[in-house]
Amino acid sequence: PQGPSTRNDIRDCSGDPPYLPPTATNTTARLAALRGTMRTHGAHAYIVPSTDAHMSEYISERDARLGWLTGFTGSAGTAVVTQDKAALWTDSRYWTQAERELDCNWELQRTTSIESIGMWILKAVPSGGTVSLDPFLFSIDTWNSYSRALHGSGRTLIPLETNLVDQAWGDQRPLPSSSEIYSLPAEFTGSSWQEKVAGIRQRMEQHVRRPTAVLLSGLEETAWLFNLRGDDIPYNPVFYSYTLLTNTTISLFVDGSRLSAAARESLRSGCPGPLCVELQEYGQVSAHLRRYAQGNVTVWLGTEYTTYGLYGIIPQEKLLEENYSPVMMAKAVKNAHEQEMLRAAHVRDAVAVIQYLLWLEKTVPQGQVDEFLGAQHIDALRWAQEHSRGPSFQSISASG
């Protein structure tokens, strides 16, 4: 049926038949597939976040589970699915977008608070019911918040190692990235990875708790530590990895076949010895950590980037928790060379912006430029600058 004008082109679920704009995704089959996997695992409700296993701000297509399941493509949201209901929570930036992208299988909840999600679950799931989620997609804090919200309610929060959305998605799910992981040239780093490792080990020795290992989950932590870069996530020069650094060993969990020859050589240059990087399969991090945590050890981690799934493997008395790992803290303090590089990069970027403003002054009065073309043009000017690897996020272009 003919719907409202494109300006207000949002769904209307009250009509018969309901009106859906062309931007809405039909999620009936996807929800049916997910509900089937939920029944198999005895889950009365399943929570789907918009994050990945590294608490990244941006995610890859392969990790866009919320987007696939709901059709909603905003960067932040949470979905909860039961056998007969489905709801999406997102913030005010995305309410109009959600009304354009969701079909009538979904209720839109205009809030993001875990209390609100908890209240909805208590109404939708009977007492004695189980609420499941993938513990490798939730931060420690978020897990604890759900745990508190359901505590004493007769509903049980159960972590499932199998991701039910991935099962429902099946072979339609995008493949992992296969692009090259490369070394950042020394001219940009100001210190070698060996120096960085030595610095972190020194912090371990100086810490009052004398941790035996540091666990790195944030993708930028491993990229910084080893001076490596990749492009697994749009606009972010990172690659999927974990690191477990001890006083005498270095384990890097990554798809080793993707390392460039130079990167592999750089990591293996200290073998055998305490500066030898042992390459392990990316998917082996849990098993490796479980074995390591059986010894007389203390694992130092940053809670902001560690998932509840990994955190739960380490016995409480063997944990040293801080908000940020020592690598994140070291990375935050730029050395003199990095500062110089930052300033030079900003000068090159300023040149592109000045060229853009000049172009706008000349072309806007001719009436030929819209917001989209403007964004494309500034991207092109930036790409033309030396050392450009592209923008750090999609250009946000608006006028008026």
Coordinates of C-alpha atoms in Angstrom, one line a residue:
P1 CA 0.0 0.0 0.0
Q2 CA 1.0 3.6 -0.6
G3 CA 2.7 4.9 2.5
P4 CA 3.4 8.3 3.9
S5 CA 5.9 10.7 2.2
T6 CA 9.6 9.7 2.3
R7 CA 10.2 12.5 4.7
N8 CA 8.3 10.5 7.4
D9 CA 8.8 7.1 5.9
I10 CA 8.6 5.0 9.0
R11 CA 6.7 1.8 9.7
D12 CA 3.1 1.9 10.9
C13 CA 2.2 -1.4 12.6
S14 CA -1.3 -0.4 13.6
G15 CA -2.8 -0.6 10.1
D16 CA -4.2 -3.8 8.5
P17 CA -2.1 -4.6 6.6
P18 CA 0.7 -2.8 8.5
Y19 CA 2.7 -0.3 6.4
L20 CA 6.5 -1.0 6.1
P21 CA 8.8 1.5 4.3
P22 CA 11.1 0.0 1.6
T23 CA 14.0 0.4 4.0
A24 CA 12.6 -2.1 6.5
T25 CA 14.0 -5.7 6.6
N26 CA 11.8 -8.8 6.7
T27 CA 13.1 -10.6 9.8
T28 CA 10.4 -13.3 10.1
A29 CA 12.6 -16.2 8.9
R30 CA 15.6 -15.0 10.9
L31 CA 13.6 -14.9 14.1
A32 CA 12.2 -18.3 13.4
A33 CA 15.7 -19.7 12.9
L34 CA 16.9 -18.1 16.2
R35 CA 13.9 -19.3 18.1
G36 CA 14.6 -22.8 16.9
T37 CA 18.2 -22.7 18.3
M38 CA 16.8 -21.2 21.5
R39 CA 14.5 -24.1 22.0
T40 CA 17.3 -26.6 21.4
H41 CA 19.4 -24.9 24.1
G42 CA 16.4 -24.4 26.5
A43 CA 16.6 -20.6 26.4
H44 CA 13.4 -18.7 27.1
A45 CA 15.1 -15.4 26.2
Y46 CA 18.2 -14.5 24.3
I47 CA 20.1 -11.2 24.6
V48 CA 21.9 -9.9 21.5
P49 CA 24.3 -6.9 21.9
S50 CA 25.9 -4.7 19.2
T51 CA 29.5 -5.3 20.4
D52 CA 32.2 -7.8 19.4
A53 CA 34.4 -10.1 21.5
H54 CA 36.9 -7.2 22.1
M55 CA 34.5 -4.5 23.2
S56 CA 35.4 -2.6 20.0
E57 CA 33.7 0.7 19.3
Y58 CA 33.3 -0.2 15.7
I59 CA 32.7 -3.8 14.5
S60 CA 33.2 -5.8 11.3
E61 CA 30.3 -7.1 9.1
R62 CA 30.9 -10.6 10.5
D63 CA 30.2 -9.3 14.0
A64 CA 27.1 -7.3 13.1
R65 CA 24.7 -9.9 14.7
L66 CA 22.3 -7.3 15.9
G67 CA 22.1 -5.8 12.4
W68 CA 21.5 -9.1 10.7
L69 CA 18.8 -10.2 13.2
T70 CA 16.8 -7.0 13.4
G71 CA 17.7 -5.1 10.2
F72 CA 18.7 -2.1 12.4
T73 CA 22.1 -0.7 11.3
G74 CA 22.7 1.9 14.0
S75 CA 26.0 1.6 15.9
A76 CA 24.5 1.0 19.4
G77 CA 21.6 -1.2 20.5
T78 CA 20.5 -4.4 22.3
A79 CA 17.9 -6.9 21.2
V80 CA 16.0 -9.4 23.3
V81 CA 14.1 -12.3 21.7
T82 CA 11.7 -14.7 23.4
Q83 CA 9.5 -17.4 21.7
D84 CA 6.7 -14.9 21.0
K85 CA 8.2 -11.4 21.4
A86 CA 11.2 -9.4 20.1
A87 CA 12.4 -6.0 21.3
L88 CA 15.2 -3.5 20.4
W89 CA 16.6 -0.9 22.8
T90 CA 18.5 2.0 21.4
D91 CA 19.2 5.7 22.2
S92 CA 17.6 8.9 20.7
R93 CA 20.1 9.2 17.9
Y94 CA 18.6 6.2 16.3
W95 CA 14.8 6.2 17.0
T96 CA 13.8 7.5 13.5
Q97 CA 16.3 5.1 11.8
A98 CA 15.0 2.2 13.8
E99 CA 11.3 3.0 12.8
R100 CA 12.6 2.9 9.1
E101 CA 14.6 -0.3 9.4
L102 CA 12.6 -2.6 11.7
D103 CA 9.6 -4.6 10.6
C104 CA 6.5 -5.2 12.8
N105 CA 8.1 -8.3 14.5
W106 CA 10.0 -5.8 16.7
E107 CA 9.0 -3.5 19.6
L108 CA 11.2 -0.4 19.8
Q109 CA 12.2 0.6 23.3
R110 CA 13.3 4.2 23.5
T111 CA 15.9 3.8 26.2
T112 CA 19.2 1.8 26.7
S113 CA 19.1 1.2 30.4
I114 CA 19.7 -2.4 31.6
E115 CA 17.0 -1.8 34.3
S116 CA 14.5 -1.3 31.5
I117 CA 15.7 -4.4 29.6
G118 CA 15.5 -6.4 32.9
M119 CA 11.9 -5.2 33.6
W120 CA 10.9 -6.3 30.0
I121 CA 12.5 -9.7 30.5
L122 CA 10.7 -10.2 33.9
K123 CA 7.4 -9.5 32.1
A124 CA 8.1 -11.7 29.1
V125 CA 9.8 -14.7 30.7
P126 CA 7.9 -16.7 33.4
S127 CA 9.4 -17.5 36.7
G128 CA 11.7 -20.5 36.4
G129 CA 12.7 -19.4 32.9
T130 CA 16.3 -19.1 31.6
V131 CA 17.8 -16.0 30.0
S132 CA 20.8 -16.7 27.9
L133 CA 23.6 -14.8 26.2
D134 CA 27.1 -15.2 24.7
P135 CA 29.5 -14.3 27.6
F136 CA 32.2 -13.4 25.0
L137 CA 30.1 -10.5 23.8
F138 CA 29.4 -8.8 27.2
S139 CA 31.7 -6.7 29.3
I140 CA 32.2 -7.7 32.9
D141 CA 30.2 -4.7 34.1
T142 CA 27.3 -5.4 31.7
W143 CA 27.1 -9.0 32.8
N144 CA 27.0 -8.0 36.4
S145 CA 24.2 -5.4 35.7
Y146 CA 22.0 -8.1 34.0
S147 CA 22.9 -10.5 36.9
R148 CA 21.7 -7.8 39.4
A149 CA 18.6 -7.0 37.3
L150 CA 17.4 -10.6 37.4
H151 CA 18.7 -11.5 40.9
G152 CA 16.1 -13.2 43.1
S153 CA 13.4 -13.1 40.4
G154 CA 13.3 -16.8 39.7
R155 CA 14.9 -16.3 36.3
T156 CA 18.3 -17.7 35.7
L157 CA 21.0 -16.0 33.6
I158 CA 22.9 -18.7 31.7
P159 CA 26.1 -18.1 29.6
L160 CA 26.1 -20.1 26.4
E161 CA 29.5 -20.7 24.7
T162 CA 27.7 -21.3 21.4
N163 CA 26.4 -18.1 19.8
L164 CA 22.8 -18.7 18.9
V165 CA 22.6 -15.9 16.3
D166 CA 25.7 -17.3 14.5
Q167 CA 23.9 -20.7 14.4
A168 CA 20.8 -19.1 12.9
W169 CA 22.9 -17.0 10.5
G170 CA 24.6 -20.1 9.3
D171 CA 26.7 -20.0 6.0
Q172 CA 25.2 -16.6 5.2
R173 CA 27.4 -15.0 7.8
P174 CA 30.3 -13.0 6.3
L175 CA 33.7 -14.8 6.4
P176 CA 36.5 -13.6 8.6
S177 CA 38.9 -11.1 7.1
S178 CA 41.8 -12.6 5.1
S179 CA 43.7 -9.4 4.4
E180 CA 47.4 -8.9 5.3
I181 CA 48.5 -8.0 8.8
Y182 CA 51.6 -5.8 8.4
S183 CA 54.4 -4.1 10.4
L184 CA 54.2 -0.4 11.0
P185 CA 57.5 1.1 9.8
A186 CA 59.9 2.2 12.6
E187 CA 59.7 5.8 11.3
F188 CA 56.1 6.0 12.7
T189 CA 56.5 4.2 16.1
G190 CA 59.3 5.8 18.0
S191 CA 60.0 2.5 19.8
S192 CA 60.4 -1.1 18.8
W193 CA 58.0 -3.8 20.0
Q194 CA 60.8 -5.3 22.1
E195 CA 61.2 -2.0 24.0
K196 CA 57.5 -1.9 24.6
V197 CA 57.4 -5.5 25.9
A198 CA 60.3 -4.7 28.2
G199 CA 58.5 -1.6 29.5
I200 CA 55.3 -3.7 30.3
R201 CA 57.4 -6.4 32.0
Q202 CA 59.0 -3.7 34.2
R203 CA 55.5 -2.5 35.2
M204 CA 54.6 -6.1 36.2
E205 CA 57.7 -6.3 38.4
Q206 CA 57.1 -3.0 40.0
H207 CA 53.4 -3.7 40.8
V208 CA 52.8 -4.5 44.5
R209 CA 50.9 -7.7 43.5
R210 CA 53.7 -8.9 41.2
P211 CA 51.4 -10.3 38.4
T212 CA 52.9 -13.1 36.4
A213 CA 51.0 -12.3 33.2
V214 CA 49.1 -9.5 31.4
L215 CA 46.0 -10.4 29.2
L216 CA 45.2 -8.1 26.3
S217 CA 41.8 -8.2 24.8
G218 CA 41.4 -4.7 23.2
L219 CA 42.5 -4.9 19.5
E220 CA 44.4 -1.7 19.7
E221 CA 46.4 -3.0 22.6
T222 CA 48.0 -5.9 20.7
A223 CA 48.4 -3.7 17.5
W224 CA 50.2 -1.1 19.5
L225 CA 52.4 -3.5 21.5
F226 CA 53.8 -5.3 18.4
N227 CA 53.7 -2.3 16.0
L228 CA 51.3 -4.3 13.7
R229 CA 48.4 -3.1 11.8
G230 CA 45.5 -4.6 9.8
D231 CA 42.1 -3.6 8.4
D232 CA 39.6 -6.1 9.9
I233 CA 37.2 -3.4 11.0
P234 CA 36.3 -0.4 8.8
Y235 CA 38.0 2.9 9.8
N236 CA 40.2 1.1 12.3
P237 CA 43.8 -0.2 11.6
V238 CA 43.4 -3.3 13.8
F239 CA 43.1 -7.1 13.4
Y240 CA 41.5 -9.8 15.5
S241 CA 43.9 -10.9 18.2
Y242 CA 44.6 -11.5 21.9
T243 CA 47.9 -11.5 23.7
L244 CA 49.1 -13.2 26.9
L245 CA 52.4 -11.7 28.0
T246 CA 54.3 -13.3 30.9
N247 CA 57.7 -12.6 32.4
T248 CA 59.4 -15.1 30.1
T249 CA 56.9 -15.8 27.3
I250 CA 54.8 -14.0 24.7
S251 CA 51.7 -15.7 23.2
L252 CA 50.0 -13.9 20.3
F253 CA 46.6 -15.4 19.3
V254 CA 46.0 -14.5 15.7
D255 CA 45.4 -16.0 12.3
G256 CA 49.2 -16.4 11.6
S257 CA 48.7 -17.1 7.9
R258 CA 47.7 -13.5 7.5
L259 CA 51.0 -12.0 8.8
S260 CA 53.2 -10.5 6.2
A261 CA 56.6 -12.1 5.8
A262 CA 58.3 -9.0 7.4
A263 CA 55.8 -9.0 10.3
R264 CA 56.4 -12.8 11.0
E265 CA 60.2 -12.3 10.8
S266 CA 60.0 -9.4 13.2
L267 CA 58.0 -11.4 15.8
R268 CA 60.3 -14.5 15.5
S269 CA 63.6 -12.6 15.6
G270 CA 64.0 -13.2 19.3
C271 CA 63.4 -17.0 19.2
P272 CA 64.2 -18.9 21.3
G273 CA 64.1 -16.7 24.3
P274 CA 61.9 -14.3 26.4
L275 CA 61.5 -12.0 23.3
C276 CA 60.2 -14.8 21.1
V277 CA 56.5 -14.4 20.1
E278 CA 54.7 -17.7 20.0
L279 CA 51.9 -17.6 17.4
Q280 CA 48.8 -19.4 18.5
E281 CA 45.4 -19.9 16.8
Y282 CA 43.0 -17.0 17.5
G283 CA 40.3 -19.4 18.7
Q284 CA 42.6 -21.1 21.3
V285 CA 42.8 -18.2 23.7
S286 CA 40.2 -19.6 26.2
A287 CA 41.7 -23.1 26.3
H288 CA 45.2 -21.6 26.7
L289 CA 44.1 -19.2 29.5
R290 CA 42.3 -22.1 31.3
R291 CA 45.5 -24.1 31.3
Y292 CA 47.6 -21.1 32.4
A293 CA 45.2 -20.2 35.2
Q294 CA 45.7 -23.7 36.8
G295 CA 49.3 -22.7 37.9
N296 CA 50.4 -20.4 40.7
V297 CA 49.8 -17.3 38.7
T298 CA 48.3 -13.8 38.8
V299 CA 46.7 -12.4 35.6
W300 CA 46.6 -8.6 35.2
L301 CA 43.8 -7.4 32.9
G302 CA 41.8 -4.2 32.1
T303 CA 38.1 -4.7 32.8
E304 CA 37.0 -2.2 30.2
Y305 CA 38.1 -4.4 27.3
T306 CA 37.8 -7.9 28.7
T307 CA 34.7 -9.9 28.2
Y308 CA 32.9 -11.7 30.9
G309 CA 33.6 -15.0 29.0
L310 CA 37.4 -14.6 29.4
Y311 CA 37.2 -13.1 32.9
G312 CA 35.2 -16.0 34.1
I313 CA 38.0 -18.5 33.2
I314 CA 40.4 -17.1 35.8
P315 CA 39.8 -17.9 39.5
Q316 CA 39.0 -14.7 41.4
E317 CA 42.1 -15.0 43.7
K318 CA 44.4 -15.2 40.6
L319 CA 43.0 -11.9 39.1
L320 CA 44.5 -8.4 39.2
E321 CA 41.8 -6.2 37.9
E322 CA 42.2 -2.5 36.9
N323 CA 40.0 -0.5 34.5
Y324 CA 42.7 -0.4 31.9
S325 CA 45.6 -2.8 31.3
P326 CA 49.2 -1.5 31.6
V327 CA 49.4 -1.6 27.8
M328 CA 46.4 0.8 27.5
M329 CA 48.0 3.1 30.0
A330 CA 51.4 3.0 28.2
K331 CA 49.8 3.5 24.8
A332 CA 48.0 6.7 26.1
V333 CA 51.3 8.4 26.8
K334 CA 52.9 9.4 23.4
N335 CA 56.7 9.5 23.1
A336 CA 58.4 12.5 21.5
H337 CA 58.5 10.9 18.1
E338 CA 54.8 9.9 18.2
Q339 CA 53.9 13.5 19.2
E340 CA 55.9 14.8 16.2
M341 CA 54.1 12.4 13.9
L342 CA 50.7 13.5 15.3
R343 CA 51.4 17.1 14.7
A344 CA 52.6 16.4 11.1
A345 CA 49.5 14.4 10.4
H346 CA 47.3 17.3 11.6
V347 CA 49.1 19.7 9.4
R348 CA 48.5 17.4 6.4
D349 CA 44.8 17.0 7.4
A350 CA 44.5 20.8 7.8
V351 CA 45.7 21.2 4.2
A352 CA 42.9 18.9 3.0
V353 CA 40.3 20.8 5.1
I354 CA 41.5 24.2 3.7
Q355 CA 41.3 22.8 0.1
Y356 CA 37.8 21.6 0.9
L357 CA 36.6 25.0 2.3
L358 CA 38.0 26.7 -0.8
W359 CA 36.2 24.2 -3.1
L360 CA 32.9 24.7 -1.2
E361 CA 33.2 28.5 -1.5
K362 CA 33.5 28.2 -5.3
T363 CA 31.0 25.4 -6.0
V364 CA 28.2 25.8 -3.5
P365 CA 26.9 29.0 -5.1
Q366 CA 26.5 27.1 -8.4
G367 CA 24.0 24.9 -6.7
Q368 CA 25.7 21.6 -7.7
V369 CA 26.8 20.2 -4.3
D370 CA 24.8 18.1 -1.9
E371 CA 25.9 16.8 1.5
F372 CA 26.8 13.4 0.1
L373 CA 29.0 14.8 -2.7
G374 CA 30.7 17.1 -0.1
A375 CA 31.6 14.1 2.0
Q376 CA 33.0 12.3 -1.0
H377 CA 35.1 15.3 -2.0
I378 CA 36.7 15.8 1.4
D379 CA 37.5 12.1 1.6
A380 CA 39.2 12.3 -1.8
L381 CA 41.3 15.3 -0.7
R382 CA 42.4 13.5 2.5
W383 CA 43.3 10.4 0.5
A384 CA 45.5 12.5 -1.7
Q385 CA 47.7 13.5 1.3
E386 CA 50.9 11.6 1.9
H387 CA 50.6 8.6 4.3
S388 CA 46.8 8.7 4.2
R389 CA 45.1 5.4 5.2
G390 CA 41.6 6.8 5.0
P391 CA 39.3 8.6 7.5
S392 CA 38.9 7.4 11.1
F393 CA 35.1 7.3 10.7
Q394 CA 32.6 7.9 7.9
S395 CA 32.4 11.6 7.2
I396 CA 29.4 13.2 8.9
S397 CA 28.2 15.8 6.4
A398 CA 25.3 18.1 7.1
S399 CA 24.3 21.7 6.2
G400 CA 21.6 24.0 7.1

